[in-house]
Coordinates of C-alpha atoms in Angstrom, one line a residue:
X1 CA 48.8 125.8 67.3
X2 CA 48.6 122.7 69.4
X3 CA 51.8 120.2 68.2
X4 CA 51.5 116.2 67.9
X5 CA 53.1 115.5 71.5
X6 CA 55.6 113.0 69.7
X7 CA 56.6 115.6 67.3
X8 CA 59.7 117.4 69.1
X9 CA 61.3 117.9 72.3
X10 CA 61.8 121.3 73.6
X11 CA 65.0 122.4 75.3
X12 CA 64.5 125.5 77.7
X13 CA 67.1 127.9 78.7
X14 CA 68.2 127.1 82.1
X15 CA 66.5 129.2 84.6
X16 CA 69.8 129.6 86.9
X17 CA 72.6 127.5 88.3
X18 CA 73.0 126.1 91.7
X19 CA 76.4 124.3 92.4
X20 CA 77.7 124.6 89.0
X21 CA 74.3 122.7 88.1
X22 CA 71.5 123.4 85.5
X23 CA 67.3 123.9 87.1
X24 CA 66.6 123.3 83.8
X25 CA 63.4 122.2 82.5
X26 CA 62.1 120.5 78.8
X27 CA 59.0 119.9 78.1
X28 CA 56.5 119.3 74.9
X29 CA 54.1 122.0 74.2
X30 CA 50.7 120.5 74.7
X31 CA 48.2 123.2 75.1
X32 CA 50.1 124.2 78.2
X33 CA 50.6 120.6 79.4
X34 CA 54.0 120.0 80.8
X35 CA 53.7 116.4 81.8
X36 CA 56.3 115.3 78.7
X37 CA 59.4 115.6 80.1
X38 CA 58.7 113.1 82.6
X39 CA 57.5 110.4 80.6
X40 CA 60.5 111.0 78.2
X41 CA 62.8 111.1 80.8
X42 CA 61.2 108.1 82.6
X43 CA 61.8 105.7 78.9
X44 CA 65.0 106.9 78.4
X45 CA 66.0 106.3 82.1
X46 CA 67.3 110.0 82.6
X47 CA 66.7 112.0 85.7
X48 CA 64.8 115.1 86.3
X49 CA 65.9 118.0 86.2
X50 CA 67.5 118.7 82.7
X51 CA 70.5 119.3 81.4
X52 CA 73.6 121.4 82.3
X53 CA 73.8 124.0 79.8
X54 CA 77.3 124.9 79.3
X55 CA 79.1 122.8 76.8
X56 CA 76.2 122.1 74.7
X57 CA 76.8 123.9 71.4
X58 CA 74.0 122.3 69.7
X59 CA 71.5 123.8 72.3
X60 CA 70.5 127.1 71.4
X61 CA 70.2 129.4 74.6
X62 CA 67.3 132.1 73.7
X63 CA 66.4 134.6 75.8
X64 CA 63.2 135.2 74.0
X65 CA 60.0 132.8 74.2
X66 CA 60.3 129.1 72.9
X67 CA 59.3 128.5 69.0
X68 CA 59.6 126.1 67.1
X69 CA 63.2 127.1 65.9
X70 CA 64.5 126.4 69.2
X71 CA 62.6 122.6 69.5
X72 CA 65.0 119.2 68.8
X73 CA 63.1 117.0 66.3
X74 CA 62.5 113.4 68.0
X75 CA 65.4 111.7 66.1
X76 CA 67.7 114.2 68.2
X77 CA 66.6 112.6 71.6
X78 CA 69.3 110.1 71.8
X79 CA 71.9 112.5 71.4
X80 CA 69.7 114.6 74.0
X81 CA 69.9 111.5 76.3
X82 CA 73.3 111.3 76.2
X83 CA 73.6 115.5 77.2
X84 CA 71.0 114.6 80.0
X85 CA 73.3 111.7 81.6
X86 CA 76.8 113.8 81.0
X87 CA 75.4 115.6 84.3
X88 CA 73.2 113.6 85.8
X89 CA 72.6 114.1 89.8
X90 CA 73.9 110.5 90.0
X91 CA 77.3 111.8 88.0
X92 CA 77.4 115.0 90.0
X93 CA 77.1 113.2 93.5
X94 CA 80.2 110.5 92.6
X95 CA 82.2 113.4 91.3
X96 CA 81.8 115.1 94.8
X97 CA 82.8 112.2 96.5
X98 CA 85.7 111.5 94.6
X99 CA 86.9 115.1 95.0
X100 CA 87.4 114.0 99.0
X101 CA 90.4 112.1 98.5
X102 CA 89.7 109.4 101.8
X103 CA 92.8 107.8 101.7
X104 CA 94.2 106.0 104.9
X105 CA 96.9 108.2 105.5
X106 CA 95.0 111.1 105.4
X107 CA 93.7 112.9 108.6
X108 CA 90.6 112.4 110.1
X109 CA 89.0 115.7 108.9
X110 CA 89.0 114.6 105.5
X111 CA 86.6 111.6 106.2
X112 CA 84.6 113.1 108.4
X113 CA 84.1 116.0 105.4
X114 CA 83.0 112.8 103.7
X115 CA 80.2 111.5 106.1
X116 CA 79.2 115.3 106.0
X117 CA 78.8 115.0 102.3
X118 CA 76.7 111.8 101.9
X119 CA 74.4 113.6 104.5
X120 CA 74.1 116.6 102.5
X121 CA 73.6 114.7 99.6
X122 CA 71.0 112.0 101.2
X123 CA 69.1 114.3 102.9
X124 CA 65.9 111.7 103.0
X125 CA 68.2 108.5 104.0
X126 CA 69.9 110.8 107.1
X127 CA 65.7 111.7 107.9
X128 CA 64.4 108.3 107.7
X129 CA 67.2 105.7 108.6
X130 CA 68.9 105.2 112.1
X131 CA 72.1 106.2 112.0
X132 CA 75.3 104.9 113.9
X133 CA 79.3 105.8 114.6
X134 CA 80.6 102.5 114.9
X135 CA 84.7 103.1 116.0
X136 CA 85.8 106.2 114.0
X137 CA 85.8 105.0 110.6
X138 CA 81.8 102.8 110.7
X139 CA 78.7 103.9 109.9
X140 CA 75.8 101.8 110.3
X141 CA 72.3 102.8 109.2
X142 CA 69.1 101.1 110.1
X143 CA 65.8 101.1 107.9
X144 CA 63.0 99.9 109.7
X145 CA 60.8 97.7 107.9
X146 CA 58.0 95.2 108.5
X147 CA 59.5 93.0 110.9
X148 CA 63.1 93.3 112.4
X149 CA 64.5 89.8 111.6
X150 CA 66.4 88.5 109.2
X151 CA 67.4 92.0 107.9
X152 CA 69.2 92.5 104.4
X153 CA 72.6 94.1 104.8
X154 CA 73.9 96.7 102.4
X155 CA 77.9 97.1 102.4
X156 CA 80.3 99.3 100.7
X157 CA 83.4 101.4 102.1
X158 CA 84.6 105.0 101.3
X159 CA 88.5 104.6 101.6
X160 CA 90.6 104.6 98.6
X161 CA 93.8 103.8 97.7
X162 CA 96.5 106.4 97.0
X163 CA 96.7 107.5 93.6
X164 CA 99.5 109.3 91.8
X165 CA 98.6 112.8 89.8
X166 CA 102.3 112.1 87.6
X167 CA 101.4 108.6 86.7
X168 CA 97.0 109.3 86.3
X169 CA 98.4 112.2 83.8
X170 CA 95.5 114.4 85.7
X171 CA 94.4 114.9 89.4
X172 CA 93.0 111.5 90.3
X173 CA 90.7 113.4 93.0
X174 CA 89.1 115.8 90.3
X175 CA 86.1 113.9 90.0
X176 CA 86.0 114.9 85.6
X177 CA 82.9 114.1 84.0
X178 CA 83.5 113.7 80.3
X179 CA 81.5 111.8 77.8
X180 CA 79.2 110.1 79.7
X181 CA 82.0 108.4 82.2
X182 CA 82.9 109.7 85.9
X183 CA 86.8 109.6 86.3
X184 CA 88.8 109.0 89.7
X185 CA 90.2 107.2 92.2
X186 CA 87.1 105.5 93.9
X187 CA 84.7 105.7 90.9
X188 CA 84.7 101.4 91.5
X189 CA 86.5 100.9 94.4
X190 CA 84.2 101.8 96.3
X191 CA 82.7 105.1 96.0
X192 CA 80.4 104.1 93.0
X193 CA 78.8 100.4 94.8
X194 CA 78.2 103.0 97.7
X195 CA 76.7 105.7 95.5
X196 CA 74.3 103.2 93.9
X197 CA 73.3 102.0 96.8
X198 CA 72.5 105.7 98.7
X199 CA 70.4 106.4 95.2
X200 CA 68.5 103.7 95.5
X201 CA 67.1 104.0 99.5
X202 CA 66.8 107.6 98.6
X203 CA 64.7 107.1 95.4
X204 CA 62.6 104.5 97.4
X205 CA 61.8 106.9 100.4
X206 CA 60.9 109.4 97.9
X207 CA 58.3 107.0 96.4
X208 CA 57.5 106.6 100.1
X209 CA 58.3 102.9 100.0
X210 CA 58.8 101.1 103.2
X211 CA 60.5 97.4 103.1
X212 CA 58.9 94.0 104.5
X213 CA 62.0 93.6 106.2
X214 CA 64.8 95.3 108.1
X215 CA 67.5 96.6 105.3
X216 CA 70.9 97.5 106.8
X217 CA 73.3 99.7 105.4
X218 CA 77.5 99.2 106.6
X219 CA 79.6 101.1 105.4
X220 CA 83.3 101.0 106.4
X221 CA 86.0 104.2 106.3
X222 CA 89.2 101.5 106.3
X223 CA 88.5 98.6 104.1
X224 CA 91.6 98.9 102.3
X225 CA 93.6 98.4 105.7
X226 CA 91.9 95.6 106.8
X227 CA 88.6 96.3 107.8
X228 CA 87.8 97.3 111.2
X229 CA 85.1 99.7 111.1
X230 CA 83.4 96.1 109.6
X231 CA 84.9 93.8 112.2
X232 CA 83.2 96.8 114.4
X233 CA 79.9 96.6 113.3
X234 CA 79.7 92.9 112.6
X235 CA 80.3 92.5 116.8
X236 CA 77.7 95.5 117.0
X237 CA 75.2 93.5 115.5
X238 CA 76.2 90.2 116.9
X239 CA 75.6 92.0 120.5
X240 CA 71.9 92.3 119.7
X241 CA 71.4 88.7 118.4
X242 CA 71.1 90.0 115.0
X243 CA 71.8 87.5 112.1
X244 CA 71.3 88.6 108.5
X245 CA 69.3 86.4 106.2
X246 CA 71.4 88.4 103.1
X247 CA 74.3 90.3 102.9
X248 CA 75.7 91.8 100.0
X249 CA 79.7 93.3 99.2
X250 CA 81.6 94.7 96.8
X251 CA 83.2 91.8 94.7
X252 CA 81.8 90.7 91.2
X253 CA 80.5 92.7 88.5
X254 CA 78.9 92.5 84.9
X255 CA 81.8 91.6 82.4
X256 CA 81.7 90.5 79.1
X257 CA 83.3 87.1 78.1
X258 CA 84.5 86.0 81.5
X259 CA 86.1 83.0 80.1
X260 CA 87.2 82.4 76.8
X261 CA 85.3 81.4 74.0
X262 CA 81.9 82.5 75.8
X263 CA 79.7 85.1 74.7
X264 CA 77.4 88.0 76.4
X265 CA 77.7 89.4 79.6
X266 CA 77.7 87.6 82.8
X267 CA 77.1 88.8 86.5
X268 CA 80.1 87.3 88.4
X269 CA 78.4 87.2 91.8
X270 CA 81.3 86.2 94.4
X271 CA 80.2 83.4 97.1
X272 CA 83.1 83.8 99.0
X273 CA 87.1 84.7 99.2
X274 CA 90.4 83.0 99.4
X275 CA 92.3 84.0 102.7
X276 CA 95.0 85.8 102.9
X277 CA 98.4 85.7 104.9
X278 CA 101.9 87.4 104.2
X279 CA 104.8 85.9 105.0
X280 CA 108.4 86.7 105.9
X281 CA 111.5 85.2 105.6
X282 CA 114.6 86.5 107.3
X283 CA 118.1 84.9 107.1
X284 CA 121.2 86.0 108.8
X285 CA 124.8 85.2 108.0
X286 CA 128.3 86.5 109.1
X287 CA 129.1 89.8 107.9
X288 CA 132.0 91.0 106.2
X289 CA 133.7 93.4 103.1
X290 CA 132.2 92.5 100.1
X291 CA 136.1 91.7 98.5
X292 CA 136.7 88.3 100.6
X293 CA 132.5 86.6 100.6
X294 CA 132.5 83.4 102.6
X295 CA 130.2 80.8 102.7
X296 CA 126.4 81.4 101.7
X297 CA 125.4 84.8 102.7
X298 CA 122.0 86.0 103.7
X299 CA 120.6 87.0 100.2
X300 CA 121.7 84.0 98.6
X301 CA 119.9 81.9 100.9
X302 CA 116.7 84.1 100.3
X303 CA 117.3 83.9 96.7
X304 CA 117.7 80.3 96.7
X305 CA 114.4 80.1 99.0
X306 CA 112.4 82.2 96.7
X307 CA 113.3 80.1 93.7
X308 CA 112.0 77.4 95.6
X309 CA 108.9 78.6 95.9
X310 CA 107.0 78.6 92.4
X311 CA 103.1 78.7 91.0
X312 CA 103.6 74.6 91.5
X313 CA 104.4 75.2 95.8
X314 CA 100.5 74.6 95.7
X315 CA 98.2 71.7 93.9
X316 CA 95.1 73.0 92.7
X317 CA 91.5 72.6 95.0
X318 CA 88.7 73.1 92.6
X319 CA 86.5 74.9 94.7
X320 CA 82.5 74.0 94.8
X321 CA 82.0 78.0 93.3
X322 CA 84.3 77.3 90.1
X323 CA 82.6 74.3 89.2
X324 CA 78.8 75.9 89.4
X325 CA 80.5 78.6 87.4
X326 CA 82.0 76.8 84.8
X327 CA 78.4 74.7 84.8
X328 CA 76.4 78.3 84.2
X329 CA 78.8 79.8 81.3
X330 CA 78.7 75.9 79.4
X331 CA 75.7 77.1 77.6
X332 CA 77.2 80.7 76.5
X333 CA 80.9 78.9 75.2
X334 CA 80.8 78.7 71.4
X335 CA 82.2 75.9 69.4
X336 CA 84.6 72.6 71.0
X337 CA 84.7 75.2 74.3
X338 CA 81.1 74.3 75.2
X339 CA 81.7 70.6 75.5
X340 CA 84.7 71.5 77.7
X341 CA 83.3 73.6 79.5
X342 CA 80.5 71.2 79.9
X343 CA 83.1 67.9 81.0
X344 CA 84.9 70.3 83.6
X345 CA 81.9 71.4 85.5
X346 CA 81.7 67.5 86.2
X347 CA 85.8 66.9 87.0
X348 CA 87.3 69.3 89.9
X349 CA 90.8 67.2 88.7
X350 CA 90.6 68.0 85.2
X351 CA 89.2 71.6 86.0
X352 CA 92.3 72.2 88.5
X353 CA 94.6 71.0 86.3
X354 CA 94.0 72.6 83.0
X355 CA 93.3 76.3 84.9
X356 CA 96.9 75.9 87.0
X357 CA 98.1 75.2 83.6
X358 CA 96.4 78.1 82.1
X359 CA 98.2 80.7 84.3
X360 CA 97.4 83.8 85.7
X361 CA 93.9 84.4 87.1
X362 CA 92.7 81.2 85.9
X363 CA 95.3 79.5 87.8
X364 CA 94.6 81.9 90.4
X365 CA 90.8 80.2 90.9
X366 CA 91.9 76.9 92.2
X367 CA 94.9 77.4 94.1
X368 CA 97.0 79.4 96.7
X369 CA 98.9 81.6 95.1
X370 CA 102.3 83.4 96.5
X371 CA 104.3 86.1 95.4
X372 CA 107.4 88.0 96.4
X373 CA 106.4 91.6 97.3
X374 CA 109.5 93.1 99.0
X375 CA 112.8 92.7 100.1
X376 CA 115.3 94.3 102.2
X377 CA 119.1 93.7 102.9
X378 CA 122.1 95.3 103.3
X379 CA 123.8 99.0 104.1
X380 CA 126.1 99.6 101.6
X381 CA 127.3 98.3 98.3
X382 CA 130.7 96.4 99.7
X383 CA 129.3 94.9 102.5
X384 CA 128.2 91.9 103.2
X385 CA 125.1 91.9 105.3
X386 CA 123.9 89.9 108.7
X387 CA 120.8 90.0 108.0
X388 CA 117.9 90.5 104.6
X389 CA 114.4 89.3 104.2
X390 CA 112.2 88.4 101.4
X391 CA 108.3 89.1 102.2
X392 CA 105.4 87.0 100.4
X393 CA 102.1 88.0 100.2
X394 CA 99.8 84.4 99.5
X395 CA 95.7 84.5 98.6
X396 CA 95.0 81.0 100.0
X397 CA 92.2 78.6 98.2
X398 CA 89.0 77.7 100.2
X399 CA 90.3 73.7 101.9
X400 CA 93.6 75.2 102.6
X401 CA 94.7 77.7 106.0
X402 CA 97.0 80.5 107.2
X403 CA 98.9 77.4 109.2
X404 CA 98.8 74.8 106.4
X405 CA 100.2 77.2 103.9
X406 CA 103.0 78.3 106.3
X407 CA 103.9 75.0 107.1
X408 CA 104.1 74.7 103.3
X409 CA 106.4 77.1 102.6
X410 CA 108.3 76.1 105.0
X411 CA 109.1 72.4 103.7
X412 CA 109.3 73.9 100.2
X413 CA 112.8 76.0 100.7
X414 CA 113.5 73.3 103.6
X415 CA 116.7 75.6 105.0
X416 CA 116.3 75.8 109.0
X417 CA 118.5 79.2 108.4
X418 CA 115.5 81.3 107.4
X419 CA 112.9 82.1 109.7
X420 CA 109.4 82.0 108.4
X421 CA 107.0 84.4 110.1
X422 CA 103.5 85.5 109.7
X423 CA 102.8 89.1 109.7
X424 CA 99.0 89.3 109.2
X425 CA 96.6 87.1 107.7
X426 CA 92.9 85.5 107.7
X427 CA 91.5 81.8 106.4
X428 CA 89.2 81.6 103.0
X429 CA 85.9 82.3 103.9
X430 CA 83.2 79.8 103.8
X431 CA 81.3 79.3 100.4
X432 CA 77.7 80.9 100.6
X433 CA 75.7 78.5 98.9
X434 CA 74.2 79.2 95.2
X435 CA 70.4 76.3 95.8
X436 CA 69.1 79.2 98.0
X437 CA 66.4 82.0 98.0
X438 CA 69.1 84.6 98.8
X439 CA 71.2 84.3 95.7
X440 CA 67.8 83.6 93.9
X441 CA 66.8 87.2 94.7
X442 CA 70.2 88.6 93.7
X443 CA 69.9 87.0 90.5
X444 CA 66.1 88.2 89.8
X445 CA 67.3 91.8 90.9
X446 CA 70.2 91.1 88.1
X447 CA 68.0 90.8 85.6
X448 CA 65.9 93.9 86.4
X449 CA 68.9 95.7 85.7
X450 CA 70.8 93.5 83.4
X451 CA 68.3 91.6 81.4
X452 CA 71.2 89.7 79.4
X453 CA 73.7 89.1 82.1
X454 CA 73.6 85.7 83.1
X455 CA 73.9 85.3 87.1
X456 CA 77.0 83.3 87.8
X457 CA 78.8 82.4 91.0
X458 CA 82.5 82.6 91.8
X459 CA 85.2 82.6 94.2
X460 CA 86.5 86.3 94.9
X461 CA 90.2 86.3 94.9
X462 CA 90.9 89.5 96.9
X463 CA 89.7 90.3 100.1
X464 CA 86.9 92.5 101.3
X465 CA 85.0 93.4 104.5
X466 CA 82.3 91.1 103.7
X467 CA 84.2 88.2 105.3
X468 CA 83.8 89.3 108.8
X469 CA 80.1 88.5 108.0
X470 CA 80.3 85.2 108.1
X471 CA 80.5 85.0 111.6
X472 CA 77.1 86.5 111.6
X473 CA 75.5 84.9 108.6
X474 CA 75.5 82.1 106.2
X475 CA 74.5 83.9 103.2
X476 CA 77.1 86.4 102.0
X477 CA 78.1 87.4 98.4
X478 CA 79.6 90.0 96.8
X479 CA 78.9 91.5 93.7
X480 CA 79.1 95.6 92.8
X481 CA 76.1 95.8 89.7
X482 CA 78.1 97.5 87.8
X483 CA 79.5 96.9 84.1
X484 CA 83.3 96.6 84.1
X485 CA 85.5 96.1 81.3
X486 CA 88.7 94.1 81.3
X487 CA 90.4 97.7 81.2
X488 CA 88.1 99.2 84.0
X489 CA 89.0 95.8 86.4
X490 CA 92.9 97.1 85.8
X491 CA 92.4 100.4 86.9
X492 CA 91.6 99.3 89.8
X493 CA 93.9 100.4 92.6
X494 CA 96.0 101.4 89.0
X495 CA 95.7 104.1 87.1
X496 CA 92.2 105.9 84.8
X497 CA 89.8 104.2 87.6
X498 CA 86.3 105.2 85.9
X499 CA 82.8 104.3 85.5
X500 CA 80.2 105.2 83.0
X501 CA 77.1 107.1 84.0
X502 CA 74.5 104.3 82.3
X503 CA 76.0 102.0 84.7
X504 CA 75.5 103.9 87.9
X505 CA 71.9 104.3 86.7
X506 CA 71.8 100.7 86.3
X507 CA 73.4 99.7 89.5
X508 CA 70.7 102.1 91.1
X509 CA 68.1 100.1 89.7
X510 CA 69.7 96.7 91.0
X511 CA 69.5 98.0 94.4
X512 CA 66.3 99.3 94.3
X513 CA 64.3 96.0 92.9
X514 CA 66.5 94.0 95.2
X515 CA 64.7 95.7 98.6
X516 CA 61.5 95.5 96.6
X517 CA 61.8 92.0 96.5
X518 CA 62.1 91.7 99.7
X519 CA 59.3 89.4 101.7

């Protein structure tokens, strides 16, 4: 008896498993037609094959031939959606890769079992794309497109930060797909951007697409200790005279209510970073027995110099990517917020001085910022020590340098005891500019995948690997297309890092219309 092909959806037994994975299949009864499940799975945005089977009460598993008791009436799709995405190859592949726990410490085996994987995983990206070893920890793939300059560079890293299995409450490296969300260290930082990106080139080969220009992928193995598997590559390609016309980072995501008072989502697309430097102070005194102190000692020179140095060590600099930013969200503030919003887009003053008043990460967007990270001093409880130091970590706003802040901090606790050395640091990047055709095409490829996220530019506060492209490129931003809650932002290097499966899908599709656009 032929059935109306919007009637019901049939849910087959899975044939077998492979890796823990259903090969599935559903389909529609249509006089022997199978073409259904394709065209369902293609509006709801799921992937082919089906569906894991275990765990799925409300699937019946016959062993005899389909009828009509075993169908699912149309108004049981979504909940069929949602079983299809719980295992969906994109939630299996980030699950593997957060099972190899890359962090920094760890020996080289374990990344190299990563580069392995992605190859595995990838097989059409690894057949069709150049691929390089750049240092130990780079890899650099090259897709050949219609002409070779002015390529689009792709960049995501596969080191993670250590996480704790006491303080996570589970394994962070388990990879646990439950309820639609991927769990573990890396599922944002940056294991999911690099998934999404992989998905996307492999998809497109699969469709036998074949870009009008070069396309790039970097991808760096030590990101979270400062980059130079990047720094690598970014000399690799300046050797050959090659200069980007677009690259894209980590950085921004889609958030809801990025300021207060605003509504809907926005895309916070980064167009460049504060710098970085950390600082250390040392001081030294005469020691002595803690029953007979004289004079000032060492610690309470340090503890006078780091009372010295408060939020107010450093006026606020409105940078050019705050103002567009507050200029873009204007129109989505509600109430009295929209007219302020609206008069600080046009006053960097007013803007700098009601955000440093504000606090925390507002503060945080127009100016340096410094902060006492650690402190050592002393060998035993009754002496007085010769020597202790305080060290400072500092994010430094774009108009502002690793010398200018030192000197700084130096006139601020203005004691010629204390030494004030720099340990490591790098200047703000420059601003990429927001009038161009580049972040045009990142906000078109926004919308593609995030049709009510406005496109809005801002100035990254932590540092990435994207800022060694500068030298190489005046066009650099950062944003990671994927949704991120104010919870999901904490978790980053904290604790319950995870992503939800709909996102993934969604950051595939960024990527994917982004290369499209290509000219």
């Amino acid at each position: 008896m032929r059935r109306d092909l919007a009637a019901d959806v049939v849910i087959r037994r899975p044939r077998g498993l492979n890796d823990d994975v259903a090969v599935g299949a559903s389909r529609v009864e249509d006089d022997g037609v199978d073409e259904m499940p394709r065209k369902i799975t293609d509006e709801l945005r799921l992937p082919q094959p089906c569906v894991h089977a275990r765990g799925l009460p409300w699937i019946e598993q016959a062993t005899t031939p389909i009828s009509h008791r075993d169908t699912v009436p149309l108004a049981a799709v979504p909940r069929y959606a949602r079983a299809m995405t719980q295992f969906s190859p994109l939630a299996e592949h980030l699950s593997r890769m957060i099972q190899i726990p890359t962090v920094a410490d760890r020996d080289d085996a374990t990344f190299e079992a990563f580069v392995a994987l992605i190859e595995d995983l990838y097989p059409n990206v690894h057949a069709a794309l150049e691929r390089e070893r750049i240092t130990d920890r780079g890899l650099l793939f090259r897709w050949r497109g219609a002409r070779d300059k002015d390529p689009l560079v792709l960049m995501a890293h596969y080191d993670v930060v250590p996480a704790d299995s006491s303080e996570w409450g589970e394994d962070p490296f388990s990879g646990r797909i439950e309820n639609g969300v991927v769990h573990g260290r890396g599922a944002l930082d940056d294991k999911g951007p690099l998934l999404v990106i992989l998905e996307a080139v492999e998809s497109l080969l699969t469709d036998g697409f074949s870009p009008a220009r070069d396309v790039y992928l970097s991808f760096g193995g030590n990101e979270e200790s400062f980059g130079a598997g990047a720094a690598a590559i970014v000399e690799t390609l300046r050797s050959r005279s090659i200069r980007p016309w677009l690259v894209l980072d980590e950085g921004g995501a889609v958030v809801d209510s990025p300021l207060p008072y605003t509504a809907g989502s926005a895309a916070m697309i980064g167009t460049g970073e504060k710098g970085q430097v950390t600082l250390k102070l040392t001081a030294t005194s005469e020691p002595g027995h803690a029953s007979a102190p004289r004079g000032i000692s060492a610690i309470d020179r340090l503890a006078r110099a780091t009372a010295r140095l408060t939020p107010a060590t450093f006026r606020p600099r409105t940078p050019e990517a705050i103002v567009r930013m507050l200029h873009a969200l204007a129109d989505r503030a509600t109430g009295p917020a929209r007219i302020v919003y609206r008069l600080l887009s046009h006053s960097r003053f007013l803007a700098g001085r009601l955000f440093a008043a504000l606090g925390g990460e507002p503060a945080a967007l127009v100016r340096t910022t410094i902060a006492a990270t650690l402190q050592t001093g002393g060998s035993a409880p009754n002496v007085l020590p010769a020597s202790a130091s305080v060290t400072f970590n500092l994010r430094i706003i774009p108009g502002e340098s690793v010398d200018s802040v030192t000197r700084r901090v130096r006139r601020r606790i203005g004691d010629s005891r204390i030494a004030v050395s720099s340990l490591e640091g790098a200047d703000p990047t420059p601003l990429s500019p927001v009038d161009a055709p580049q972040f045009e095409l990142i906000a078109e490829a926004v919308g593609s995948a995030y049709p009510d996220a406005v496109p809005t530019p801002y100035l990254m506060m932590q540092a990435s690997d994207a800022r060694y492209f500068h030298a190489i490129s005046d066009h650099v931003y950062r944003f990671a297309p994927l949704t991120m809650t104010s919870e999901q932002r904490a978790s980053i290097h904290g604790i319950g890092e995870h992503v939800s499966i709909d996102s993934l899908e969604r950051g595939r599709a960024f990527h994917a219309a982004l290369i499209r656009s290509l000219t």
